[in-house]
PDB file of C-alpha atoms in Angstrom:
ATOM      1  CA  UNK A   1     -15.710  -6.233 -20.068  1.00 71.00           C
ATOM      2  CA  UNK A   2     -16.165  -4.728 -16.598  1.00 73.00           C
ATOM      3  CA  UNK A   3     -13.844  -2.425 -14.668  1.00 70.00           C
ATOM      4  CA  UNK A   4     -11.161  -2.934 -17.298  1.00 72.00           C
ATOM      5  CA  UNK A   5     -11.157  -6.753 -17.151  1.00 73.00           C
ATOM      6  CA  UNK A   6     -12.706  -9.576 -19.162  1.00 75.00           C
ATOM      7  CA  UNK A   7     -15.284 -11.593 -17.240  1.00 78.00           C
ATOM      8  CA  UNK A   8     -16.790 -14.911 -18.304  1.00 79.00           C
ATOM      9  CA  UNK A   9     -19.629 -17.100 -17.070  1.00 76.00           C
ATOM     10  CA  UNK A  10     -19.741 -20.851 -17.663  1.00 70.00           C
ATOM     11  CA  UNK A  11     -23.200 -21.284 -16.113  1.00 66.00           C
ATOM     12  CA  UNK A  12     -25.388 -18.843 -18.036  1.00 68.00           C
ATOM     13  CA  UNK A  13     -24.674 -15.857 -15.833  1.00 70.00           C
ATOM     14  CA  UNK A  14     -25.078 -17.382 -12.373  1.00 70.00           C
ATOM     15  CA  UNK A  15     -21.381 -16.994 -11.544  1.00 73.00           C
ATOM     16  CA  UNK A  16     -18.712 -14.860 -13.176  1.00 80.00           C
ATOM     17  CA  UNK A  17     -14.928 -15.369 -13.283  1.00 77.00           C
ATOM     18  CA  UNK A  18     -12.478 -12.529 -13.844  1.00 76.00           C
ATOM     19  CA  UNK A  19      -9.979 -13.183 -16.624  1.00 74.00           C
ATOM     20  CA  UNK A  20      -7.258 -10.993 -18.111  1.00 69.00           C
ATOM     21  CA  UNK A  21      -7.117  -7.246 -18.363  1.00 71.00           C
ATOM     22  CA  UNK A  22      -8.865  -5.774 -21.395  1.00 69.00           C
ATOM     23  CA  UNK A  23      -6.548  -3.580 -23.427  1.00 64.00           C
ATOM     24  CA  UNK A  24      -8.997  -1.779 -25.672  1.00 58.00           C
ATOM     25  CA  UNK A  25     -12.243   0.154 -25.340  1.00 55.00           C
ATOM     26  CA  UNK A  26     -15.193  -1.374 -23.508  1.00 51.00           C
ATOM     27  CA  UNK A  27     -16.700  -4.087 -25.641  1.00 50.00           C
ATOM     28  CA  UNK A  28     -13.803  -4.560 -28.030  1.00 53.00           C
ATOM     29  CA  UNK A  29     -10.100  -5.280 -28.066  1.00 51.00           C
ATOM     30  CA  UNK A  30      -9.343  -4.599 -31.722  1.00 56.00           C
ATOM     31  CA  UNK A  31      -6.197  -6.336 -32.980  1.00 61.00           C
ATOM     32  CA  UNK A  32      -5.117  -7.509 -29.528  1.00 68.00           C
ATOM     33  CA  UNK A  33      -7.372 -10.596 -29.789  1.00 74.00           C
ATOM     34  CA  UNK A  34      -6.229 -13.707 -31.625  1.00 78.00           C
ATOM     35  CA  UNK A  35      -9.172 -15.836 -32.776  1.00 79.00           C
ATOM     36  CA  UNK A  36      -8.863 -19.530 -33.620  1.00 80.00           C
ATOM     37  CA  UNK A  37     -11.402 -22.335 -33.883  1.00 77.00           C
ATOM     38  CA  UNK A  38     -11.899 -26.042 -34.189  1.00 75.00           C
ATOM     39  CA  UNK A  39     -14.910 -28.255 -34.824  1.00 71.00           C
ATOM     40  CA  UNK A  40     -16.580 -27.503 -31.487  1.00 71.00           C
ATOM     41  CA  UNK A  41     -15.335 -24.163 -30.170  1.00 75.00           C
ATOM     42  CA  UNK A  42     -14.067 -20.684 -30.976  1.00 78.00           C
ATOM     43  CA  UNK A  43     -11.060 -19.513 -28.930  1.00 78.00           C
ATOM     44  CA  UNK A  44     -10.396 -15.858 -28.154  1.00 78.00           C
ATOM     45  CA  UNK A  45      -6.816 -15.356 -26.969  1.00 78.00           C
ATOM     46  CA  UNK A  46      -6.330 -12.009 -25.201  1.00 74.00           C
ATOM     47  CA  UNK A  47      -3.219  -9.874 -25.202  1.00 72.00           C
ATOM     48  CA  UNK A  48      -2.096 -11.297 -21.832  1.00 70.00           C
ATOM     49  CA  UNK A  49      -2.447 -14.904 -23.019  1.00 71.00           C
ATOM     50  CA  UNK A  50      -5.836 -15.590 -21.384  1.00 71.00           C
ATOM     51  CA  UNK A  51      -8.033 -17.817 -23.573  1.00 73.00           C
ATOM     52  CA  UNK A  52     -11.840 -17.594 -23.638  1.00 74.00           C
ATOM     53  CA  UNK A  53     -13.579 -20.653 -25.109  1.00 73.00           C
ATOM     54  CA  UNK A  54     -17.020 -20.279 -26.704  1.00 73.00           C
ATOM     55  CA  UNK A  55     -18.969 -23.346 -27.789  1.00 68.00           C
ATOM     56  CA  UNK A  56     -20.219 -23.248 -31.392  1.00 65.00           C
ATOM     57  CA  UNK A  57     -23.209 -25.411 -30.517  1.00 60.00           C
ATOM     58  CA  UNK A  58     -24.298 -23.396 -27.513  1.00 55.00           C
ATOM     59  CA  UNK A  59     -24.390 -26.574 -25.457  1.00 53.00           C
ATOM     60  CA  UNK A  60     -22.970 -26.753 -21.963  1.00 50.00           C
ATOM     61  CA  UNK A  61     -19.450 -28.052 -21.580  1.00 62.00           C
ATOM     62  CA  UNK A  62     -19.020 -31.776 -21.028  1.00 76.00           C
ATOM     63  CA  UNK A  63     -19.103 -32.247 -17.225  1.00 82.00           C
ATOM     64  CA  UNK A  64     -16.543 -35.059 -17.513  1.00 90.00           C
ATOM     65  CA  UNK A  65     -13.983 -32.847 -19.261  1.00 94.00           C
ATOM     66  CA  UNK A  66     -11.671 -30.319 -17.618  1.00 95.00           C
ATOM     67  CA  UNK A  67     -12.225 -26.764 -18.837  1.00 92.00           C
ATOM     68  CA  UNK A  68      -8.745 -25.243 -18.999  1.00 94.00           C
ATOM     69  CA  UNK A  69      -8.342 -21.504 -18.603  1.00 91.00           C
ATOM     70  CA  UNK A  70      -4.930 -21.461 -20.279  1.00 93.00           C
ATOM     71  CA  UNK A  71      -4.712 -22.847 -23.824  1.00 93.00           C
ATOM     72  CA  UNK A  72      -0.953 -23.438 -23.543  1.00 94.00           C
ATOM     73  CA  UNK A  73      -1.476 -25.562 -20.439  1.00 96.00           C
ATOM     74  CA  UNK A  74      -4.275 -27.464 -22.126  1.00 95.00           C
ATOM     75  CA  UNK A  75      -2.156 -28.282 -25.170  1.00 94.00           C
ATOM     76  CA  UNK A  76       0.699 -29.586 -23.005  1.00 96.00           C
ATOM     77  CA  UNK A  77      -1.710 -31.740 -21.023  1.00 97.00           C
ATOM     78  CA  UNK A  78      -3.336 -33.111 -24.158  1.00 96.00           C
ATOM     79  CA  UNK A  79       0.010 -33.929 -25.765  1.00 95.00           C
ATOM     80  CA  UNK A  80       1.010 -35.960 -22.734  1.00 97.00           C
ATOM     81  CA  UNK A  81      -2.123 -37.423 -21.155  1.00 97.00           C
ATOM     82  CA  UNK A  82      -5.024 -37.467 -23.637  1.00 96.00           C
ATOM     83  CA  UNK A  83      -5.072 -41.257 -23.677  1.00 95.00           C
ATOM     84  CA  UNK A  84      -8.177 -41.671 -25.832  1.00 93.00           C
ATOM     85  CA  UNK A  85      -7.127 -38.936 -28.294  1.00 92.00           C
ATOM     86  CA  UNK A  86     -10.470 -37.155 -28.145  1.00 91.00           C
ATOM     87  CA  UNK A  87      -8.912 -33.695 -27.945  1.00 91.00           C
ATOM     88  CA  UNK A  88      -9.977 -33.198 -24.324  1.00 94.00           C
ATOM     89  CA  UNK A  89      -8.632 -34.161 -20.917  1.00 96.00           C
ATOM     90  CA  UNK A  90     -11.133 -35.852 -18.643  1.00 96.00           C
ATOM     91  CA  UNK A  91     -11.043 -35.734 -14.859  1.00 96.00           C
ATOM     92  CA  UNK A  92     -10.274 -39.473 -14.887  1.00 96.00           C
ATOM     93  CA  UNK A  93      -7.312 -39.006 -17.219  1.00 97.00           C
ATOM     94  CA  UNK A  94      -5.937 -36.257 -15.002  1.00 98.00           C
ATOM     95  CA  UNK A  95      -6.432 -38.333 -11.841  1.00 97.00           C
ATOM     96  CA  UNK A  96      -4.394 -41.180 -13.336  1.00 98.00           C
ATOM     97  CA  UNK A  97      -1.300 -39.030 -13.954  1.00 98.00           C
ATOM     98  CA  UNK A  98       1.328 -40.128 -11.374  1.00 97.00           C
ATOM     99  CA  UNK A  99       3.766 -37.248 -11.876  1.00 97.00           C
ATOM    100  CA  UNK A 100       4.185 -34.150 -14.036  1.00 97.00           C
ATOM    101  CA  UNK A 101       7.974 -34.393 -13.999  1.00 97.00           C
ATOM    102  CA  UNK A 102       9.644 -31.584 -15.959  1.00 97.00           C
ATOM    103  CA  UNK A 103       7.015 -31.273 -18.680  1.00 97.00           C
ATOM    104  CA  UNK A 104       6.289 -27.639 -17.762  1.00 97.00           C
ATOM    105  CA  UNK A 105       9.788 -26.667 -16.615  1.00 96.00           C
ATOM    106  CA  UNK A 106      11.167 -23.615 -18.419  1.00 93.00           C
ATOM    107  CA  UNK A 107       7.904 -22.866 -20.260  1.00 94.00           C
ATOM    108  CA  UNK A 108       7.484 -19.091 -20.436  1.00 92.00           C
ATOM    109  CA  UNK A 109       4.035 -19.203 -22.097  1.00 93.00           C
ATOM    110  CA  UNK A 110       1.889 -20.790 -19.401  1.00 95.00           C
ATOM    111  CA  UNK A 111       0.118 -18.342 -17.076  1.00 93.00           C
ATOM    112  CA  UNK A 112      -2.608 -20.166 -15.154  1.00 94.00           C
ATOM    113  CA  UNK A 113      -2.759 -23.768 -14.005  1.00 96.00           C
ATOM    114  CA  UNK A 114      -5.497 -23.950 -11.397  1.00 94.00           C
ATOM    115  CA  UNK A 115      -6.647 -27.175 -13.061  1.00 96.00           C
ATOM    116  CA  UNK A 116      -3.617 -28.939 -11.600  1.00 97.00           C
ATOM    117  CA  UNK A 117      -5.853 -29.522  -8.575  1.00 95.00           C
ATOM    118  CA  UNK A 118      -7.608 -32.280 -10.551  1.00 96.00           C
ATOM    119  CA  UNK A 119      -4.385 -34.282 -10.928  1.00 98.00           C
ATOM    120  CA  UNK A 120      -5.157 -36.080  -7.706  1.00 97.00           C
ATOM    121  CA  UNK A 121      -2.754 -38.971  -8.287  1.00 97.00           C
ATOM    122  CA  UNK A 122       0.254 -36.691  -7.853  1.00 98.00           C
ATOM    123  CA  UNK A 123       1.948 -36.781  -4.450  1.00 98.00           C
ATOM    124  CA  UNK A 124       5.077 -34.753  -5.269  1.00 98.00           C
ATOM    125  CA  UNK A 125       5.749 -31.563  -7.183  1.00 98.00           C
ATOM    126  CA  UNK A 126       9.078 -32.608  -8.650  1.00 98.00           C
ATOM    127  CA  UNK A 127      12.356 -30.718  -8.360  1.00 97.00           C
ATOM    128  CA  UNK A 128      12.272 -27.782 -10.817  1.00 96.00           C
ATOM    129  CA  UNK A 129       8.778 -28.773 -11.998  1.00 97.00           C
ATOM    130  CA  UNK A 130       7.904 -25.144 -12.797  1.00 96.00           C
ATOM    131  CA  UNK A 131      11.454 -23.809 -12.769  1.00 94.00           C
ATOM    132  CA  UNK A 132      11.784 -20.840 -15.103  1.00 91.00           C
ATOM    133  CA  UNK A 133       8.017 -20.563 -15.729  1.00 93.00           C
ATOM    134  CA  UNK A 134       8.415 -16.827 -15.343  1.00 89.00           C
ATOM    135  CA  UNK A 135       4.877 -15.906 -16.430  1.00 91.00           C
ATOM    136  CA  UNK A 136       2.998 -18.458 -14.322  1.00 93.00           C
ATOM    137  CA  UNK A 137       0.532 -16.425 -12.253  1.00 92.00           C
ATOM    138  CA  UNK A 138      -1.785 -18.805 -10.432  1.00 94.00           C
ATOM    139  CA  UNK A 139      -1.716 -22.486  -9.542  1.00 95.00           C
ATOM    140  CA  UNK A 140      -3.623 -24.800  -7.214  1.00 95.00           C
ATOM    141  CA  UNK A 141      -1.666 -27.776  -5.879  1.00 96.00           C
ATOM    142  CA  UNK A 142      -3.549 -31.124  -5.670  1.00 96.00           C
ATOM    143  CA  UNK A 143      -4.721 -32.165  -2.213  1.00 95.00           C
ATOM    144  CA  UNK A 144      -2.676 -35.385  -2.219  1.00 96.00           C
ATOM    145  CA  UNK A 145       0.668 -33.620  -2.690  1.00 98.00           C
ATOM    146  CA  UNK A 146       2.984 -34.120   0.291  1.00 98.00           C
ATOM    147  CA  UNK A 147       6.224 -32.621  -1.020  1.00 98.00           C
ATOM    148  CA  UNK A 148       7.197 -29.593  -3.070  1.00 97.00           C
ATOM    149  CA  UNK A 149      10.663 -30.190  -4.455  1.00 96.00           C
ATOM    150  CA  UNK A 150      13.895 -28.289  -4.928  1.00 94.00           C
ATOM    151  CA  UNK A 151      13.418 -24.982  -6.778  1.00 94.00           C
ATOM    152  CA  UNK A 152       9.984 -26.097  -7.927  1.00 96.00           C
ATOM    153  CA  UNK A 153       8.875 -22.522  -8.659  1.00 94.00           C
ATOM    154  CA  UNK A 154      12.264 -20.804  -8.881  1.00 91.00           C
ATOM    155  CA  UNK A 155      12.455 -17.972 -11.430  1.00 83.00           C
ATOM    156  CA  UNK A 156      15.100 -18.565 -14.105  1.00 69.00           C
ATOM    157  CA  UNK A 157      15.374 -14.859 -14.947  1.00 62.00           C
ATOM    158  CA  UNK A 158      17.251 -14.300 -11.719  1.00 53.00           C
ATOM    159  CA  UNK A 159      20.325 -16.258 -12.809  1.00 52.00           C
ATOM    160  CA  UNK A 160      22.219 -14.152 -12.002  1.00 53.00           C
ATOM    161  CA  UNK A 161      20.094 -11.035 -12.556  1.00 50.00           C
ATOM    162  CA  UNK A 162      16.637 -10.367 -13.902  1.00 52.00           C
ATOM    163  CA  UNK A 163      13.018  -9.968 -12.961  1.00 58.00           C
ATOM    164  CA  UNK A 164      10.990 -11.945 -10.418  1.00 61.00           C
ATOM    165  CA  UNK A 165       8.478 -14.531 -11.565  1.00 67.00           C
ATOM    166  CA  UNK A 166       4.834 -13.555 -12.035  1.00 82.00           C
ATOM    167  CA  UNK A 167       3.453 -16.115  -9.572  1.00 90.00           C
ATOM    168  CA  UNK A 168       0.892 -14.195  -7.519  1.00 90.00           C
ATOM    169  CA  UNK A 169      -1.339 -16.936  -6.107  1.00 92.00           C
ATOM    170  CA  UNK A 170      -0.754 -20.499  -4.999  1.00 94.00           C
ATOM    171  CA  UNK A 171      -2.994 -22.765  -2.975  1.00 94.00           C
ATOM    172  CA  UNK A 172      -1.140 -25.364  -0.890  1.00 96.00           C
ATOM    173  CA  UNK A 173      -2.943 -28.541   0.244  1.00 96.00           C
ATOM    174  CA  UNK A 174      -3.571 -29.216   3.919  1.00 94.00           C
ATOM    175  CA  UNK A 175      -1.679 -32.517   3.710  1.00 96.00           C
ATOM    176  CA  UNK A 176       1.578 -30.973   2.491  1.00 97.00           C
ATOM    177  CA  UNK A 177       4.505 -31.999   4.714  1.00 97.00           C
ATOM    178  CA  UNK A 178       7.654 -30.463   3.212  1.00 96.00           C
ATOM    179  CA  UNK A 179       8.773 -27.512   1.088  1.00 95.00           C
ATOM    180  CA  UNK A 180      12.135 -27.985  -0.607  1.00 92.00           C
ATOM    181  CA  UNK A 181      15.161 -25.741  -0.888  1.00 90.00           C
ATOM    182  CA  UNK A 182      14.484 -22.609  -2.923  1.00 89.00           C
ATOM    183  CA  UNK A 183      10.982 -23.813  -3.788  1.00 92.00           C
ATOM    184  CA  UNK A 184       9.562 -20.284  -4.006  1.00 90.00           C
ATOM    185  CA  UNK A 185      12.790 -18.305  -4.252  1.00 85.00           C
ATOM    186  CA  UNK A 186      12.367 -15.054  -6.229  1.00 84.00           C
ATOM    187  CA  UNK A 187       8.582 -15.433  -6.441  1.00 87.00           C
ATOM    188  CA  UNK A 188       8.399 -11.777  -5.450  1.00 83.00           C
ATOM    189  CA  UNK A 189       4.863 -11.170  -6.710  1.00 86.00           C
ATOM    190  CA  UNK A 190       3.590 -13.813  -4.298  1.00 87.00           C
ATOM    191  CA  UNK A 191       2.574 -11.349  -1.597  1.00 87.00           C
ATOM    192  CA  UNK A 192       0.732 -13.763   0.672  1.00 90.00           C
ATOM    193  CA  UNK A 193       1.025 -17.482   1.321  1.00 92.00           C
ATOM    194  CA  UNK A 194      -0.513 -19.826   3.883  1.00 94.00           C
ATOM    195  CA  UNK A 195       1.598 -22.719   5.159  1.00 95.00           C
ATOM    196  CA  UNK A 196      -0.652 -25.644   6.188  1.00 96.00           C
ATOM    197  CA  UNK A 197      -0.387 -27.053   9.697  1.00 97.00           C
ATOM    198  CA  UNK A 198       0.826 -30.332   8.207  1.00 97.00           C
ATOM    199  CA  UNK A 199       4.142 -28.828   6.996  1.00 96.00           C
ATOM    200  CA  UNK A 200       6.968 -30.042   9.236  1.00 95.00           C
ATOM    201  CA  UNK A 201      10.044 -29.237   7.130  1.00 92.00           C
ATOM    202  CA  UNK A 202      11.118 -26.226   5.065  1.00 90.00           C
ATOM    203  CA  UNK A 203      14.414 -26.182   3.197  1.00 87.00           C
ATOM    204  CA  UNK A 204      16.888 -23.273   2.956  1.00 83.00           C
ATOM    205  CA  UNK A 205      15.441 -20.348   0.988  1.00 83.00           C
ATOM    206  CA  UNK A 206      12.199 -22.304   0.769  1.00 85.00           C
ATOM    207  CA  UNK A 207      10.159 -19.143   1.328  1.00 84.00           C
ATOM    208  CA  UNK A 208      12.760 -16.582   0.378  1.00 76.00           C
ATOM    209  CA  UNK A 209      10.839 -13.917  -1.487  1.00 78.00           C
ATOM    210  CA  UNK A 210       9.344 -10.485  -0.903  1.00 80.00           C
ATOM    211  CA  UNK A 211       6.133 -11.629   0.742  1.00 82.00           C
ATOM    212  CA  UNK A 212       4.072  -9.125   2.679  1.00 86.00           C
ATOM    213  CA  UNK A 213       2.284 -11.775   4.740  1.00 90.00           C
ATOM    214  CA  UNK A 214       3.055 -15.395   5.555  1.00 91.00           C
ATOM    215  CA  UNK A 215       0.600 -17.453   7.602  1.00 94.00           C
ATOM    216  CA  UNK A 216       1.827 -20.495   9.552  1.00 95.00           C
ATOM    217  CA  UNK A 217      -1.129 -22.560  10.756  1.00 96.00           C
ATOM    218  CA  UNK A 218       0.780 -25.095  12.866  1.00 96.00           C
ATOM    219  CA  UNK A 219       1.034 -24.592  16.622  1.00 96.00           C
ATOM    220  CA  UNK A 220       4.401 -26.385  16.406  1.00 95.00           C
ATOM    221  CA  UNK A 221       6.800 -24.483  14.115  1.00 92.00           C
ATOM    222  CA  UNK A 222       8.207 -26.476  11.189  1.00 91.00           C
ATOM    223  CA  UNK A 223      11.849 -27.499  11.198  1.00 88.00           C
ATOM    224  CA  UNK A 224      14.060 -25.254   9.099  1.00 81.00           C
ATOM    225  CA  UNK A 225      16.649 -27.389   7.351  1.00 77.00           C
ATOM    226  CA  UNK A 226      20.293 -26.328   7.657  1.00 67.00           C
ATOM    227  CA  UNK A 227      21.419 -28.534   4.794  1.00 64.00           C
ATOM    228  CA  UNK A 228      22.178 -26.347   1.791  1.00 59.00           C
ATOM    229  CA  UNK A 229      22.826 -28.642  -1.154  1.00 53.00           C
ATOM    230  CA  UNK A 230      24.799 -25.919  -2.910  1.00 55.00           C
ATOM    231  CA  UNK A 231      27.128 -25.183  -0.002  1.00 51.00           C
ATOM    232  CA  UNK A 232      27.715 -21.778   1.521  1.00 48.00           C
ATOM    233  CA  UNK A 233      25.629 -19.989   4.100  1.00 49.00           C
ATOM    234  CA  UNK A 234      22.233 -21.360   4.947  1.00 50.00           C
ATOM    235  CA  UNK A 235      19.454 -19.049   3.814  1.00 50.00           C
ATOM    236  CA  UNK A 236      16.515 -17.787   5.765  1.00 54.00           C
ATOM    237  CA  UNK A 237      13.029 -19.010   4.962  1.00 60.00           C
ATOM    238  CA  UNK A 238      11.757 -15.438   4.899  1.00 59.00           C
ATOM    239  CA  UNK A 239      14.124 -13.182   3.029  1.00 55.00           C
ATOM    240  CA  UNK A 240      12.743  -9.751   3.829  1.00 58.00           C
ATOM    241  CA  UNK A 241      12.712  -8.301   7.332  1.00 62.00           C
ATOM    242  CA  UNK A 242       9.547  -6.306   6.663  1.00 71.00           C
ATOM    243  CA  UNK A 243       7.506  -9.460   6.089  1.00 83.00           C
ATOM    244  CA  UNK A 244       4.732 -10.016   8.620  1.00 88.00           C
ATOM    245  CA  UNK A 245       4.471 -13.572   9.901  1.00 90.00           C
ATOM    246  CA  UNK A 246       1.143 -14.690  11.369  1.00 93.00           C
ATOM    247  CA  UNK A 247       1.121 -17.672  13.728  1.00 95.00           C
ATOM    248  CA  UNK A 248      -1.304 -19.199  16.265  1.00 97.00           C
ATOM    249  CA  UNK A 249      -1.558 -16.901  19.278  1.00 96.00           C
ATOM    250  CA  UNK A 250      -0.206 -19.485  21.702  1.00 95.00           C
ATOM    251  CA  UNK A 251       2.849 -20.164  19.531  1.00 95.00           C
ATOM    252  CA  UNK A 252       4.390 -16.713  19.157  1.00 93.00           C
ATOM    253  CA  UNK A 253       7.412 -17.424  21.353  1.00 92.00           C
ATOM    254  CA  UNK A 254       8.108 -20.748  19.633  1.00 92.00           C
ATOM    255  CA  UNK A 255       8.243 -19.029  16.250  1.00 90.00           C
ATOM    256  CA  UNK A 256      10.392 -16.198  17.568  1.00 87.00           C
ATOM    257  CA  UNK A 257      12.939 -18.821  18.607  1.00 86.00           C
ATOM    258  CA  UNK A 258      13.456 -20.028  15.013  1.00 81.00           C
ATOM    259  CA  UNK A 259      16.985 -19.016  14.005  1.00 72.00           C
ATOM    260  CA  UNK A 260      16.334 -18.743  10.298  1.00 70.00           C
ATOM    261  CA  UNK A 261      12.988 -16.964  10.500  1.00 73.00           C
ATOM    262  CA  UNK A 262      14.507 -13.645   9.494  1.00 62.00           C
ATOM    263  CA  UNK A 263      11.651 -11.275  10.170  1.00 60.00           C
ATOM    264  CA  UNK A 264      10.916  -8.392  12.500  1.00 65.00           C
ATOM    265  CA  UNK A 265       7.249  -8.966  13.117  1.00 83.00           C
ATOM    266  CA  UNK A 266       5.555 -12.151  14.332  1.00 90.00           C
ATOM    267  CA  UNK A 267       1.864 -11.671  14.996  1.00 93.00           C
ATOM    268  CA  UNK A 268      -0.650 -13.843  16.838  1.00 95.00           C
ATOM    269  CA  UNK A 269      -3.561 -14.881  14.651  1.00 95.00           C
ATOM    270  CA  UNK A 270      -6.795 -16.791  15.132  1.00 95.00           C
ATOM    271  CA  UNK A 271      -7.021 -19.457  12.438  1.00 92.00           C
ATOM    272  CA  UNK A 272     -10.380 -21.033  11.731  1.00 79.00           C
TER     273      UNK A 272
END
């Protein structure tokens, strides 16, 4: 425990990864830890749902097997795609998954799914794929994904009233081309997001949340769809006027001309 958080190293101390917040005194968490085990590992589940896996043998993890941070995510993946029934998901098994469909939709237990990046056979994040996953905090989208569907990360608690989802970090692939209607609506903890230069289309309310900073990398602004599948007034892609939008310096005027970019501040930015 350091600075109030659990830290773990998977390479004998060379690199350290910050996990969940520690709730007890330094060095112990008392009854807030749930401990389970199987033949190979001991699992320490923290109060916030973070799972730390310790090998019983002391041997390094199998380099062909994905090391999941979130035990709930791992169990879902194993139940659906562990083709050889060895109790682990290999990188090859993940790469052969064509779609995740609605397997995770509505699951309020999952918190971290950065391992989704290894599902390289996926080209679309389906409509409502993570709809209602109110406690999902971080996720990395696979590099081959071209489309994020309708309400893919929409928070169910907001129907009609409730709390925003916990999503605070998402990594979008450089090859992404479209973001569907309401894809990130009510993801109010997502304070910063970078839209790859490859994105050419964003649906109504596609980025409607309380972001502090949104970065558009394309010199040509994406098209903002005016087709609202639910009828009524077309929503803005940025729902809060205090949001700062960063765009390539030579494209400021083009972005200012976007009707549905409801923001007061568009700032020139030098992208690498």
